[in-house]
Short mmCIF file of C-alpha atoms and ligand atoms in Angstrom, two decimals:
data_model
loop_
_atom_site.label_atom_id
_atom_site.label_comp_id
_atom_site.label_asym_id
_atom_site.label_seq_id
_atom_site.Cartn_x
_atom_site.Cartn_y
_atom_site.Cartn_z
CA UNK A 1 9.90 2.40 -27.36
CA UNK A 2 7.48 1.13 -29.63
CA UNK A 3 4.51 -1.28 -27.56
CA UNK A 4 4.35 -4.72 -28.04
CA UNK A 5 1.58 -5.28 -30.22
CA UNK A 6 0.90 -8.63 -27.82
CA UNK A 7 0.49 -8.12 -23.89
CA UNK A 8 2.52 -10.76 -22.27
CA UNK A 9 1.42 -12.19 -19.25
CA UNK A 10 3.83 -13.23 -15.88
CA UNK A 11 2.15 -15.09 -13.05
CA UNK A 12 3.25 -15.22 -9.92
CA UNK A 13 1.89 -17.96 -7.23
CA UNK A 14 3.75 -18.92 -4.48
CA UNK A 15 4.62 -22.18 -2.69
CA UNK A 16 4.72 -24.02 1.23
CA UNK A 17 4.04 -20.61 3.45
CA UNK A 18 2.45 -17.17 2.91
CA UNK A 19 4.38 -14.16 3.48
CA UNK A 20 8.10 -15.31 2.02
CA UNK A 21 6.81 -11.40 -0.33
CA UNK A 22 5.23 -12.57 -3.76
CA UNK A 23 4.39 -8.73 -3.81
CA UNK A 24 8.02 -7.75 -3.37
CA UNK A 25 9.16 -9.98 -6.24
CA UNK A 26 6.53 -9.11 -8.32
CA UNK A 27 7.31 -5.49 -8.16
CA UNK A 28 10.63 -5.79 -8.30
CA UNK A 29 10.96 -7.70 -11.06
CA UNK A 30 8.51 -5.06 -13.21
CA UNK A 31 10.33 -2.45 -11.91
CA UNK A 32 13.06 -4.49 -14.16
CA UNK A 33 11.17 -5.01 -16.65
CA UNK A 34 9.97 -1.44 -16.43
CA UNK A 35 14.37 -0.37 -16.20
CA UNK A 36 14.07 -1.96 -20.02
CA UNK A 37 12.03 -0.22 -21.44
CA UNK A 38 9.04 -2.25 -21.41
CA UNK A 39 5.28 -0.98 -20.01
CA UNK A 40 4.32 -2.75 -16.81
CA UNK A 41 1.34 -3.27 -14.83
CA UNK A 42 0.61 -5.18 -11.33
CA UNK A 43 -2.35 -7.26 -10.64
CA UNK A 44 -3.07 -8.85 -7.28
CA UNK A 45 -6.18 -11.85 -7.41
CA UNK A 46 -7.59 -11.63 -3.61
CA UNK A 47 -8.73 -14.95 -2.55
CA UNK A 48 -11.07 -13.89 -0.13
CA UNK A 49 -15.14 -13.31 -0.96
CA UNK A 50 -14.66 -9.40 0.04
CA UNK A 51 -15.38 -7.52 -1.78
CA UNK A 52 -12.90 -5.51 -0.73
CA UNK A 53 -10.58 -5.01 1.44
CA UNK A 54 -12.64 -1.78 2.89
CA UNK A 55 -14.92 -3.69 5.27
CA UNK A 56 -11.62 -5.89 6.89
CA UNK A 57 -9.54 -5.25 10.05
CA UNK A 58 -6.52 -4.01 9.78
CA UNK A 59 -5.48 -6.42 12.36
CA UNK A 60 -6.51 -9.13 9.80
CA UNK A 61 -5.25 -8.16 6.66
CA UNK A 62 -2.85 -5.06 6.80
CA UNK A 63 -3.17 -1.51 5.56
CA UNK A 64 -6.47 -1.22 3.03
CA UNK A 65 -4.95 0.96 0.24
CA UNK A 66 -7.37 3.62 -2.21
CA UNK A 67 -5.97 4.04 -5.37
CA UNK A 68 -6.80 7.35 -7.20
CA UNK A 69 -9.90 6.10 -8.99
CA UNK A 70 -11.11 5.25 -4.99
CA UNK A 71 -10.02 1.69 -5.42
CA UNK A 72 -10.24 0.11 -1.82
CA UNK A 73 -7.27 -2.23 -2.38
CA UNK A 74 -4.80 -4.95 -0.59
CA UNK A 75 -1.56 -3.19 0.60
CA UNK A 76 0.10 -5.09 -1.41
CA UNK A 77 -0.69 -2.46 -4.33
CA UNK A 78 0.82 0.25 -2.68
CA UNK A 79 4.19 -1.38 -3.19
CA UNK A 80 3.17 -1.54 -6.82
CA UNK A 81 2.94 1.79 -7.09
CA UNK A 82 6.26 2.97 -5.30
CA UNK A 83 8.41 0.93 -7.47
CA UNK A 84 7.04 1.75 -10.29
CA UNK A 85 6.55 5.19 -9.62
CA UNK A 86 2.69 4.91 -11.41
CA UNK A 87 -1.40 4.73 -10.16
CA UNK A 88 -2.77 1.72 -10.18
CA UNK A 89 -6.68 1.47 -9.94
CA UNK A 90 -9.90 -0.79 -9.52
CA UNK A 91 -9.06 -3.43 -12.16
CA UNK A 92 -5.08 -3.76 -10.60
CA UNK A 93 -6.92 -5.45 -7.47
CA UNK A 94 -9.17 -8.31 -7.65
CA UNK A 95 -11.60 -10.87 -5.06
CA UNK A 96 -13.42 -14.05 -5.27
CA UNK A 97 -16.26 -11.61 -3.69
CA UNK A 98 -15.26 -9.58 -7.19
CA UNK A 99 -15.57 -12.59 -8.64
CA UNK A 100 -18.72 -14.36 -7.81
CA UNK A 101 -20.79 -10.47 -7.43
CA UNK A 102 -20.45 -10.42 -11.35
CA UNK A 103 -20.52 -13.81 -11.77
CA UNK A 104 -23.86 -13.86 -9.98
CA UNK A 105 -25.03 -11.02 -11.71
CA UNK A 106 -24.94 -12.00 -14.88
CA UNK A 107 -26.92 -14.91 -13.75
CA UNK A 108 -29.79 -12.41 -11.87
CA UNK A 109 -30.08 -10.56 -14.94
CA UNK A 110 -30.19 -13.79 -17.37
CA UNK A 111 -26.67 -13.51 -19.12
CA UNK A 112 -26.34 -17.14 -19.15
CA UNK A 113 -29.11 -17.86 -21.12
CA UNK A 114 -30.60 -21.38 -19.11
CA UNK A 115 -27.28 -23.04 -18.44
CA UNK A 116 -25.95 -24.06 -14.81
CA UNK A 117 -23.58 -21.30 -13.93
CA UNK A 118 -20.63 -23.33 -12.62
CA UNK A 119 -16.56 -22.59 -11.46
CA UNK A 120 -16.00 -23.85 -14.97
CA UNK A 121 -16.22 -22.21 -17.20
CA UNK A 122 -17.77 -19.57 -15.53
CA UNK A 123 -15.79 -18.55 -12.52
CA UNK A 124 -12.83 -19.17 -14.65
CA UNK A 125 -13.81 -16.71 -17.40
CA UNK A 126 -14.71 -13.82 -15.09
CA UNK A 127 -11.24 -14.57 -13.69
CA UNK A 128 -9.42 -14.39 -17.07
CA UNK A 129 -11.50 -11.10 -18.19
CA UNK A 130 -9.79 -9.72 -15.55
CA UNK A 131 -6.76 -10.61 -16.23
CA UNK A 132 -6.83 -10.01 -19.41
CA UNK A 133 -8.93 -6.50 -18.94
CA UNK A 134 -5.67 -4.98 -18.16
CA UNK A 135 -3.79 -5.87 -21.46
CA UNK A 136 -6.05 -5.30 -23.57
CA UNK A 137 -6.08 -1.72 -23.82
CA UNK A 138 -2.94 -1.57 -24.88
CA UNK A 139 -1.40 0.82 -22.77
CA UNK A 140 1.00 -2.36 -21.72
CA UNK A 141 3.58 -4.72 -22.90
CA UNK A 142 3.79 -7.07 -19.85
CA UNK A 143 0.77 -7.64 -17.03
CA UNK A 144 2.28 -9.27 -13.90
CA UNK A 145 -0.38 -10.88 -12.08
CA UNK A 146 0.27 -12.01 -8.19
CA UNK A 147 -1.98 -14.72 -6.81
CA UNK A 148 -2.53 -13.82 -3.22
CA UNK A 149 -2.82 -17.24 -0.83
CA UNK A 150 -0.55 -19.98 -0.70
CA UNK A 151 -0.68 -22.83 -3.50
CA UNK A 152 -2.66 -25.72 -1.76
CA UNK A 153 -5.71 -23.39 -0.58
CA UNK A 154 -9.03 -24.58 -1.33
CA UNK A 155 -9.78 -20.78 -1.86
CA UNK A 156 -7.21 -20.24 -4.44
CA UNK A 157 -7.82 -23.34 -7.41
CA UNK A 158 -10.39 -21.58 -9.27
CA UNK A 159 -7.50 -18.58 -10.33
CA UNK A 160 -4.39 -21.41 -10.24
CA UNK A 161 -7.68 -23.54 -12.81
CA UNK A 162 -7.76 -20.08 -14.87
CA UNK A 163 -3.03 -19.58 -14.87
CA UNK A 164 -4.26 -23.13 -16.46
CA UNK A 165 -6.38 -21.89 -19.09
CA UNK A 166 -4.30 -18.67 -19.74
CA UNK A 167 -1.33 -21.27 -20.27
CA UNK A 168 -2.58 -23.18 -22.25
CA UNK A 169 -4.49 -20.44 -25.12
CA UNK A 170 -1.52 -17.50 -24.17
CA UNK A 171 1.75 -20.76 -25.11
CA UNK A 172 4.78 -18.58 -25.26
CA UNK A 173 2.95 -15.79 -23.98
CA UNK A 174 2.25 -16.44 -20.45
CA UNK A 175 4.65 -17.62 -17.50
CA UNK A 176 4.73 -18.59 -14.13
CA UNK A 177 7.07 -17.79 -11.68
CA UNK A 178 6.47 -20.03 -8.50
CA UNK A 179 7.89 -18.24 -5.48
CA UNK A 180 8.66 -20.78 -2.50
CA UNK A 181 11.11 -21.40 0.10
CA UNK A 182 14.41 -22.65 1.41
CA UNK A 183 14.25 -22.82 4.71
CA UNK A 184 18.00 -23.81 6.57
CA UNK A 185 18.49 -26.54 9.10
CA UNK A 186 21.16 -25.10 12.12
CA UNK A 187 21.23 -28.42 13.16
CA UNK A 188 22.83 -29.82 10.53
CA UNK A 189 23.44 -27.48 8.02
CA UNK A 190 21.67 -27.85 5.84
CA UNK A 191 19.61 -25.48 3.12
CA UNK A 192 16.26 -28.30 2.14
CA UNK A 193 14.94 -27.95 -0.73
CA UNK A 194 12.00 -31.07 0.04
CA UNK A 195 9.11 -28.34 0.87
CA UNK A 196 9.65 -26.66 -3.16
CA UNK A 197 9.70 -30.13 -4.34
CA UNK A 198 6.18 -30.79 -2.41
CA UNK A 199 4.73 -27.24 -3.30
CA UNK A 200 6.33 -27.78 -7.47
CA UNK A 201 4.62 -30.83 -7.31
CA UNK A 202 1.28 -29.49 -5.19
CA UNK A 203 0.81 -26.90 -8.54
CA UNK A 204 1.40 -29.89 -11.15
CA UNK A 205 -1.59 -31.63 -9.48
CA UNK A 206 -3.76 -28.24 -10.72
CA UNK A 207 -2.31 -28.93 -14.11
CA UNK A 208 0.60 -26.19 -14.49
CA UNK A 209 3.75 -26.68 -14.36
CA UNK A 210 5.80 -23.69 -13.57
CA UNK A 211 8.59 -21.55 -15.10
CA UNK A 212 10.75 -20.12 -12.83
CA UNK A 213 10.92 -20.81 -8.97
CA UNK A 214 12.25 -17.92 -6.88
CA UNK A 215 13.91 -19.61 -3.68
CA UNK A 216 13.34 -17.27 -0.60
CA UNK A 217 16.40 -18.11 1.65
CA UNK A 218 18.61 -16.99 4.26
CA UNK A 219 21.36 -18.42 3.26
CA UNK A 220 23.35 -18.32 -0.31
CA UNK A 221 22.17 -20.93 -2.52
CA UNK A 222 24.57 -23.34 -3.82
CA UNK A 223 24.98 -24.38 -7.66
CA UNK A 224 24.29 -27.93 -6.40
CA UNK A 225 21.39 -27.30 -5.04
CA UNK A 226 19.74 -25.44 -7.76
CA UNK A 227 21.11 -28.50 -10.12
CA UNK A 228 18.93 -30.73 -7.94
CA UNK A 229 15.90 -28.10 -7.38
CA UNK A 230 16.13 -27.90 -11.41
CA UNK A 231 16.18 -31.57 -11.51
CA UNK A 232 12.93 -32.55 -9.80
CA UNK A 233 10.74 -29.48 -10.86
CA UNK A 234 11.42 -29.85 -14.09
CA UNK A 235 12.57 -26.18 -14.96
CA UNK A 236 15.64 -25.28 -16.94
CA UNK A 237 19.27 -24.22 -14.28
CA UNK A 238 18.72 -20.52 -14.96
CA UNK A 239 15.23 -20.78 -14.20
CA UNK A 240 16.45 -21.32 -10.20
CA UNK A 241 16.79 -18.34 -8.89
CA UNK A 242 17.24 -17.54 -5.48
CA UNK A 243 16.20 -14.53 -3.35
CA UNK A 244 17.87 -14.37 -0.34
CA UNK A 245 16.77 -11.62 2.55
CA UNK A 246 18.11 -8.22 2.40
CA UNK A 247 18.29 -5.18 4.77
CA UNK A 248 15.86 -3.35 2.77
CA UNK A 249 12.56 -3.97 0.64
CA UNK A 250 13.91 -1.57 -1.79
CA UNK A 251 17.75 -4.40 -2.45
CA UNK A 252 15.78 -7.17 -4.05
CA UNK A 253 15.48 -5.66 -7.50
CA UNK A 254 18.90 -5.30 -7.78
CA UNK A 255 19.10 -8.71 -6.39
CA UNK A 256 17.39 -10.12 -8.53
CA UNK A 257 19.23 -8.77 -11.95
CA UNK A 258 22.76 -10.13 -10.06
CA UNK A 259 19.92 -13.45 -10.58
CA UNK A 260 19.59 -12.40 -14.20
CA UNK A 261 15.45 -12.93 -13.56
CA UNK A 262 14.39 -10.25 -16.00
CA UNK A 263 16.62 -11.68 -18.90
CA UNK A 264 15.17 -15.35 -18.31
CA UNK A 265 11.89 -13.75 -17.99
CA UNK A 266 11.95 -11.40 -21.50
CA UNK A 267 14.08 -14.84 -23.10
CA UNK A 268 11.16 -17.49 -22.09
CA UNK A 269 8.51 -14.46 -23.42
CA UNK A 270 10.12 -14.50 -26.27
CA UNK A 271 10.57 -10.82 -26.20
CA UNK A 272 14.15 -8.64 -26.79
CA UNK A 273 16.39 -7.99 -24.27
CA UNK A 274 17.34 -4.48 -24.28
CA UNK A 275 21.18 -4.71 -23.29
CA UNK A 276 20.54 -1.19 -21.68
CA UNK A 277 19.00 -0.98 -17.88
CA UNK A 278 18.37 2.47 -16.52
CA UNK A 279 18.53 1.84 -12.54
CA UNK A 280 20.42 5.47 -11.46
CA UNK A 281 17.67 7.07 -9.92
CA UNK A 282 16.98 3.15 -8.20
CA UNK A 283 20.19 3.19 -7.04
CA UNK A 284 20.80 7.37 -6.21
CA UNK A 285 18.28 6.06 -3.53
CA UNK A 286 19.55 3.65 -2.41
CA UNK A 287 22.55 5.24 -1.70
CA UNK A 288 21.01 8.11 -0.11
CA UNK A 289 18.81 5.52 1.98
CA UNK A 290 21.92 3.32 3.09
CA UNK A 291 24.02 6.15 3.92
CA UNK A 292 22.00 8.55 6.25
CA UNK A 293 24.26 11.26 8.22
CA UNK A 294 21.36 12.00 10.95
CA UNK A 295 18.66 9.84 12.61
CA UNK A 296 15.74 11.17 13.25
CA UNK A 297 13.05 9.64 16.10
CA UNK A 298 9.45 10.07 14.95
CA UNK A 299 6.31 8.90 17.23
CA UNK A 300 3.85 6.79 15.34
CA UNK A 301 0.44 6.54 16.90
CA UNK A 302 -2.17 4.29 16.35
CA UNK A 303 -3.68 1.95 17.85
CA UNK A 304 -2.62 -0.89 15.72
CA UNK A 305 1.05 -0.48 16.11
CA UNK A 306 1.44 -4.28 17.12
CA UNK A 307 0.72 -4.77 13.07
CA UNK A 308 3.40 -2.59 11.14
CA UNK A 309 1.27 -2.98 8.28
CA UNK A 310 -1.40 -1.21 9.48
CA UNK A 311 0.40 1.88 9.17
CA UNK A 312 2.35 0.45 6.15
CA UNK A 313 2.37 3.65 3.33
CA UNK A 314 2.90 5.23 6.31
CA UNK A 315 6.41 4.11 6.93
CA UNK A 316 7.04 3.13 4.03
CA UNK A 317 6.18 7.60 2.92
CA UNK A 318 9.31 8.39 6.15
CA UNK A 319 12.14 6.08 4.11
CA UNK A 320 11.53 7.93 1.36
CA UNK A 321 11.60 11.21 2.41
CA UNK A 322 14.90 10.06 5.09
CA UNK A 323 16.73 9.36 2.24
CA UNK A 324 15.27 12.46 0.22
CA UNK A 325 16.98 14.48 3.99
CA UNK A 326 19.67 12.07 4.04
CA UNK A 327 18.75 10.76 7.36
CA UNK A 328 17.44 7.64 9.01
CA UNK A 329 13.93 8.12 10.50
CA UNK A 330 13.46 6.10 13.41
CA UNK A 331 10.05 5.61 13.54
CA UNK A 332 8.67 4.78 17.03
CA UNK A 333 5.45 2.54 17.19
CA UNK A 334 4.08 4.13 20.05
CA UNK A 335 -0.38 2.61 20.94
CA UNK A 336 -2.16 5.11 21.57
CA UNK A 337 -3.44 3.15 24.10
CA UNK A 338 -0.66 3.04 26.06
CA UNK A 339 -0.85 7.27 26.49
CA UNK A 340 -2.17 9.14 29.94
CA UNK A 341 -2.73 11.84 31.69
CA UNK A 342 1.19 10.63 34.07
CA UNK A 343 2.67 9.45 31.62
CA UNK A 344 2.40 11.33 28.20
CA UNK A 345 5.07 14.27 28.57
CA UNK A 346 7.95 10.98 29.32
CA UNK A 347 6.77 9.35 26.51
CA UNK A 348 6.45 11.30 23.88
CA UNK A 349 9.44 14.23 25.46
CA UNK A 350 12.33 11.92 23.21
CA UNK A 351 10.40 12.77 19.53
CA UNK A 352 11.51 14.82 17.29
CA UNK A 353 8.49 14.65 15.23
CA UNK A 354 4.68 13.16 16.11
CA UNK A 355 2.38 12.09 13.57
CA UNK A 356 -1.43 10.83 14.67
CA UNK A 357 -2.31 7.76 12.18
CA UNK A 358 -5.55 7.45 10.65
CA UNK A 359 -8.31 5.25 12.08
CA UNK A 360 -11.78 4.86 12.80
CA UNK A 361 -13.95 4.48 16.25
CA UNK A 362 -12.79 5.32 19.34
CA UNK A 363 -10.58 3.30 20.89
CA UNK A 364 -7.46 4.83 22.16
CA UNK A 365 -8.63 8.30 21.30
CA UNK A 366 -7.39 9.94 24.61
CA UNK A 367 -3.72 9.08 24.17
CA UNK A 368 -4.22 10.73 20.52
CA UNK A 369 -6.32 14.01 22.04
CA UNK A 370 -3.03 13.94 24.47
CA UNK A 371 -0.30 13.68 21.73
CA UNK A 372 -1.91 16.84 19.37
CA UNK A 373 -1.80 19.02 23.19
CA UNK A 374 1.45 17.87 23.47
CA UNK A 375 2.68 19.05 19.73
CA UNK A 376 0.96 22.27 19.82
CA UNK A 377 1.50 23.10 23.50
CA UNK A 378 5.73 21.97 22.75
CA UNK A 379 6.59 23.29 19.43
CA UNK A 380 7.43 19.80 18.44
CA UNK A 381 6.33 19.50 14.64
CA UNK A 382 2.60 17.22 14.12
CA UNK A 383 1.67 15.61 11.38
CA UNK A 384 -1.77 14.37 11.68
CA UNK A 385 -3.07 11.85 9.06
CA UNK A 386 -6.97 11.51 8.34
CA UNK A 387 -8.41 10.72 12.02
CA UNK A 388 -4.80 13.00 12.95
CA UNK A 389 -6.12 15.79 11.93
CA UNK A 390 -9.65 15.46 13.01
CA UNK A 391 -8.04 14.71 16.76
CA UNK A 392 -5.64 18.02 16.37
CA UNK A 393 -8.61 19.75 15.96
CA UNK A 394 -10.91 18.90 18.80
CA UNK A 395 -7.81 18.86 21.05
CA UNK A 396 -7.44 22.70 20.16
CA UNK A 397 -11.66 22.89 20.36
CA UNK A 398 -10.85 21.79 23.71
CA UNK A 399 -8.18 23.18 24.73
CA UNK A 400 -7.35 26.03 23.21
CA UNK A 401 -11.33 27.23 22.52
CA UNK A 402 -12.77 26.16 25.88
CA UNK A 403 -15.38 24.38 24.03
CA UNK A 404 -15.98 21.79 27.16
CA UNK A 405 -16.08 17.51 25.69
CA UNK A 406 -15.61 19.14 21.54
CA UNK A 407 -15.49 16.08 19.51
CA UNK A 408 -16.39 13.87 16.41
CA UNK A 409 -19.47 13.04 16.07
CA UNK A 410 -18.12 9.46 15.49
CA UNK A 411 -16.81 9.46 18.66
CA UNK A 412 -19.07 10.67 20.96
CA UNK A 413 -22.86 11.43 18.72
CA UNK A 414 -24.11 13.64 21.08
CA UNK A 415 -21.06 16.10 21.95
CA UNK A 416 -22.10 19.96 22.91
CA UNK A 417 -19.44 21.29 20.06
CA UNK A 418 -19.47 18.37 16.72
CA UNK A 419 -16.21 19.95 14.77
CA UNK A 420 -16.11 16.77 13.54
CA UNK A 421 -19.14 15.73 11.86
CA UNK A 422 -20.33 13.31 9.41
CA UNK A 423 -19.96 14.95 5.68
CA UNK A 424 -24.02 15.81 4.49
CA UNK A 425 -23.33 12.53 1.19
CA UNK A 426 -22.92 10.50 4.19
CA UNK A 427 -26.04 10.80 6.44
CA UNK A 428 -28.30 8.06 4.84
CA UNK A 429 -25.82 5.12 3.62
CA UNK A 430 -26.25 2.23 5.53
CA UNK A 431 -24.29 -0.18 3.71
CA UNK A 432 -20.92 0.24 4.26
CA UNK A 433 -18.34 -1.27 1.62
CA UNK A 434 -17.43 0.63 -0.77
CA UNK A 435 -19.22 3.98 0.44
CA UNK A 436 -16.44 6.18 2.38
CA UNK A 437 -15.15 9.79 0.55
CA UNK A 438 -13.02 7.90 -1.63
CA UNK A 439 -9.64 8.41 -3.99
CA UNK A 440 -8.59 11.52 -5.30
CA UNK A 441 -9.77 14.86 -5.02
CA UNK A 442 -8.69 18.23 -6.11
CA UNK A 443 -7.74 20.59 -3.00
CA UNK A 444 -6.40 24.22 -3.56
CA UNK A 445 -3.79 25.63 -1.22
CA UNK A 446 -5.17 28.82 0.48
CA UNK A 447 -2.55 30.44 2.46
CA UNK A 448 0.07 30.56 0.17
CA UNK A 449 2.41 31.84 3.09
CA UNK A 450 2.01 28.19 4.88
CA UNK A 451 4.61 25.25 4.93
CA UNK A 452 2.48 23.31 3.10
CA UNK A 453 2.62 25.92 0.83
CA UNK A 454 6.14 26.20 0.95
CA UNK A 455 6.08 22.34 1.28
CA UNK A 456 3.89 21.18 -2.82
CA UNK A 457 5.72 24.84 -3.47
CA UNK A 458 1.99 24.99 -5.68
CA UNK A 459 -1.05 26.35 -5.04
CA UNK A 460 -3.67 23.34 -6.25
CA UNK A 461 -2.87 19.56 -5.44
CA UNK A 462 -4.24 16.14 -5.66
CA UNK A 463 -4.90 13.68 -2.42
CA UNK A 464 -6.16 11.07 -1.73
CA UNK A 465 -9.11 9.81 0.79
CA UNK A 466 -10.92 8.09 2.91
CA UNK A 467 -12.99 9.29 5.14
CA UNK A 468 -17.12 10.17 6.29
CA UNK A 469 -16.48 12.84 8.98
CA UNK A 470 -15.67 15.95 7.79
CA UNK A 471 -14.42 19.71 10.08
CA UNK A 472 -17.34 21.43 10.71
CA UNK A 473 -17.78 24.50 8.82
CA UNK A 474 -19.70 26.05 11.83
CA UNK A 475 -16.89 26.18 13.62
CA UNK A 476 -14.05 27.66 11.06
CA UNK A 477 -14.31 31.37 12.62
CA UNK A 478 -13.66 30.35 15.81
CA UNK A 479 -10.87 28.56 14.77
CA UNK A 480 -9.35 30.94 12.53
CA UNK A 481 -9.90 33.86 15.16
CA UNK A 482 -7.18 31.46 17.59
CA UNK A 483 -5.16 30.51 15.36
CA UNK A 484 -5.85 27.13 13.49
CA UNK A 485 -6.13 27.73 9.96
CA UNK A 486 -8.07 25.84 7.61
CA UNK A 487 -5.13 26.30 5.00
CA UNK A 488 -6.67 24.15 2.14
CA UNK A 489 -10.05 23.42 0.47
CA UNK A 490 -11.93 21.16 -1.93
CA UNK A 491 -12.77 23.42 -4.76
CA UNK A 492 -16.25 22.43 -5.29
CA UNK A 493 -17.17 21.68 -1.94
CA UNK A 494 -15.43 23.89 0.75
CA UNK A 495 -14.06 21.59 2.68
CA UNK A 496 -11.32 21.82 4.68
CA UNK A 497 -8.39 19.68 3.70
CA UNK A 498 -5.53 20.95 5.62
CA UNK A 499 -5.36 22.77 9.00
CA UNK A 500 -1.86 24.39 9.86
CA UNK A 501 -1.23 26.46 13.00
CA UNK A 502 0.76 29.34 11.83
CA UNK A 503 2.38 30.21 15.21
CA UNK A 504 3.88 27.02 16.07
CA UNK A 505 6.86 25.36 13.61
CA UNK A 506 4.95 22.77 11.85
CA UNK A 507 2.01 21.74 12.35
CA UNK A 508 -0.13 20.22 10.01
CA UNK A 509 -3.08 18.23 9.58
CA UNK A 510 -4.74 17.04 6.76
CA UNK A 511 -7.49 15.30 6.18
CA UNK A 512 -6.82 13.01 2.83
CA UNK A 513 -3.20 10.27 2.89
CA UNK A 514 -0.57 11.43 1.89
CA UNK A 515 1.82 8.75 2.23
CA UNK A 516 -0.56 6.56 -0.79
CA UNK A 517 0.89 9.22 -3.22
CA UNK A 518 4.52 8.93 -1.59
CA UNK A 519 7.23 6.56 -3.86
CA UNK A 520 11.32 5.59 -4.36
CA UNK A 521 11.64 9.00 -6.79
CA UNK A 522 9.52 11.03 -5.50
CA UNK A 523 8.94 11.00 -2.40
CA UNK A 524 5.65 13.07 -0.41
CA UNK A 525 6.62 16.48 -0.29
CA UNK A 526 4.57 16.56 3.07
CA UNK A 527 7.07 13.71 4.28
CA UNK A 528 10.23 15.19 3.52
CA UNK A 529 8.84 18.95 4.49
CA UNK A 530 7.93 16.64 8.01
CA UNK A 531 11.05 15.29 8.51
CA UNK A 532 13.23 17.89 7.10
CA UNK A 533 11.31 20.34 10.22
CA UNK A 534 11.35 16.97 12.47
CA UNK A 535 15.20 17.57 11.95
CA UNK A 536 15.87 20.62 12.74
N1 LIG B 601 -12.81 7.92 10.91
C1 LIG B 601 -12.40 9.23 10.89
C2 LIG B 601 -12.97 9.13 9.28
O1 LIG B 601 -13.79 8.39 9.19
C3 LIG B 601 -11.52 8.96 9.22
C4 LIG B 601 -11.07 8.39 8.99
C5 LIG B 601 -9.59 7.93 8.50
O2 LIG B 601 -8.79 8.02 9.47
N2 LIG B 601 -8.97 7.44 7.14
O3 LIG B 601 -13.26 10.49 8.95
#
């Protein structure tokens, strides 16, 4: 389809409560618009003061998602990529911290020519600039911008004000979709619309009339209730859409299609509605996902397992890989601090495959090392991701190479055998924000007989990173001689990116994060191969 001359903007705001799934709604709508031939991208504006979520504890905000260009971003960007099958970038995630940082550095340079720097217009101008920047490159017909937080929060006021101004400037080229909750009161058996009315009123107080309301609900919302919402909230009846709970997030696009959300959006934006919508590969995926022929139990060992969002991309990559293998992946969330010498065999022996998750710091390391030992000794498929690879190296050093107290210098700076060590470029770094080895780098697979080579079916790959420590090359020959082989290497620095134990069914450790690249339409080959081998 020919590119539109003017980019259209869709803003997604949230009301009543957080966690209603604005990210999934934005992704689902964007998927439908993409399937109708439009080029679409999605952006997230986060109202917190951190420059990015890179320094946030996962308990605070879930996983930190890393883009190709090395931005540490909100986990919703993971959904955008998994749904749209397109890479996002630094420009797709903006925080209040970053906005203020730009404005303050302009002020220091004297760019404001002596003016008083204020929230309106300077902060709002910077917000608008970052929204329009995505549209200005001429790459996208439609930019969907998700505003983090809930309407009424003090933090989100400048964002809502920017949306108000953009709606005024762009006219029908911009619309606002407001996602709210319609709770069900079991005592009276009723769906209640008052919270939605109040949240729209709040938006109106801030100067924004939403164009479309999406109502999250656990029960079907009757026409009469929709009419009431339309009347009280001043939107057309076709613009009241329900989003009912579904078993998998990947069904939401189909639910939104049933509700004709994409058509309503296109009409309101004055764009042609093409009859053809191609969701065939999406539907094929859903058919595989919903009709598994087997189940496989995968242990995910990490220290944040109480909060599944901390490992969002890994969990989603396992879903993609399961569908590809026509099996249901039953994730057993195992806290690494719960694993000890007396129980590890009992906990781990029920599993078909084991993942040791990425992480930082020494908490839970003992349990992770025992896990790697168990998988290695019992020929259980093992997939070590980032720290999970480093753990496998430490375990091998201690128990096979008999290097007592071998460790990463991250966990024990004085270890006699620093088999994992701080990267040269990281030495001397004192600011921890955005300074890890981040983003996509090339990796050469140097062993054509390895499991990873067979899985990727190619020798040069690109994967995303987020780490400071690396395999210590001084020990390379000792590891090779004992049977743990570096099979993937960075061609520029020689850094070990992948290790394998060829004498094992499937024992792979990767310094990068393959989970960030797994999408519905392109399940990641390593996850697919790991699940395939765990099934056998
Ligand atoms: N803490 C390790 C490092 O910095 C691993 C990081 C990770 O798992 N993302 O190298």
